[in-house]
Amino acid sequence: MKLALYMSQHNLSPEDMAIKIEDCSASAVLKWSRGERVPRVEQQRRIYEITDGQVTPNDFVLDQAVEP
């Protein structure tokens, strides 16, 4: 599941997610949710924990995949 979809389904703003993740800004969360940036590994782990595994590190990697 994409981070943006999770946030939408749970009525979470970038600010809300940033508070839950603890070591990031709301603007960083917004960029991740738009696929503009990829969170660091530690942040990906935290997102996985917060979302009970609904948003995985693969969800971020797949956003960055280049199509042949």
XYZ file of C-alpha atoms in Angstrom:
68
model
C 0.000 0.000 0.000
C 1.258 3.463 -0.803
C 1.895 5.861 2.057
C -0.510 8.434 0.596
C -3.315 5.872 0.474
C -2.668 4.772 4.052
C -2.680 8.372 5.243
C -5.903 9.096 3.359
C -7.682 6.006 4.699
C -6.666 6.866 8.259
C -7.269 10.628 7.974
C -3.633 11.417 8.766
C -1.944 14.611 7.641
C 1.777 14.789 6.884
C 2.127 16.516 10.255
C 0.373 13.611 12.006
C 2.657 11.052 10.345
C 5.761 13.097 11.126
C 4.803 13.082 14.806
C 4.313 9.306 14.744
C 7.599 8.677 12.900
C 9.363 11.114 15.255
C 12.576 11.756 13.300
C 11.306 13.686 10.288
C 9.433 16.757 9.140
C 5.957 17.046 7.688
C 7.480 18.261 4.418
C 9.564 15.065 4.218
C 6.446 12.934 4.748
C 4.675 14.887 2.018
C 7.551 14.249 -0.416
C 7.555 10.536 0.438
C 3.804 10.294 -0.048
C 4.113 11.956 -3.467
C 6.953 9.637 -4.497
C 9.388 12.550 -4.799
C 11.802 11.185 -2.195
C 12.488 7.884 -0.441
C 12.725 7.710 3.354
C 15.901 6.444 4.986
C 15.934 2.785 6.014
C 15.284 3.631 9.674
C 12.275 5.722 8.691
C 10.972 2.968 6.414
C 11.132 0.566 9.359
C 9.237 3.020 11.537
C 6.564 3.530 8.866
C 6.214 -0.248 8.577
C 5.698 -0.486 12.353
C 3.269 2.446 12.540
C 1.141 1.074 9.697
C 1.157 -2.499 11.051
C 2.923 -3.652 7.907
C 0.486 -2.078 5.475
C 3.174 0.223 4.038
C 6.386 -1.697 3.383
C 9.867 -0.663 2.249
C 9.045 -2.251 -1.118
C 6.289 0.305 -1.596
C 8.944 3.026 -1.690
C 11.378 1.069 -3.854
C 8.718 0.296 -6.436
C 8.004 4.020 -6.785
C 11.610 4.542 -7.822
C 11.792 1.624 -10.286
C 12.622 2.574 -13.847
C 10.521 0.976 -16.535
C 12.417 -0.628 -19.439
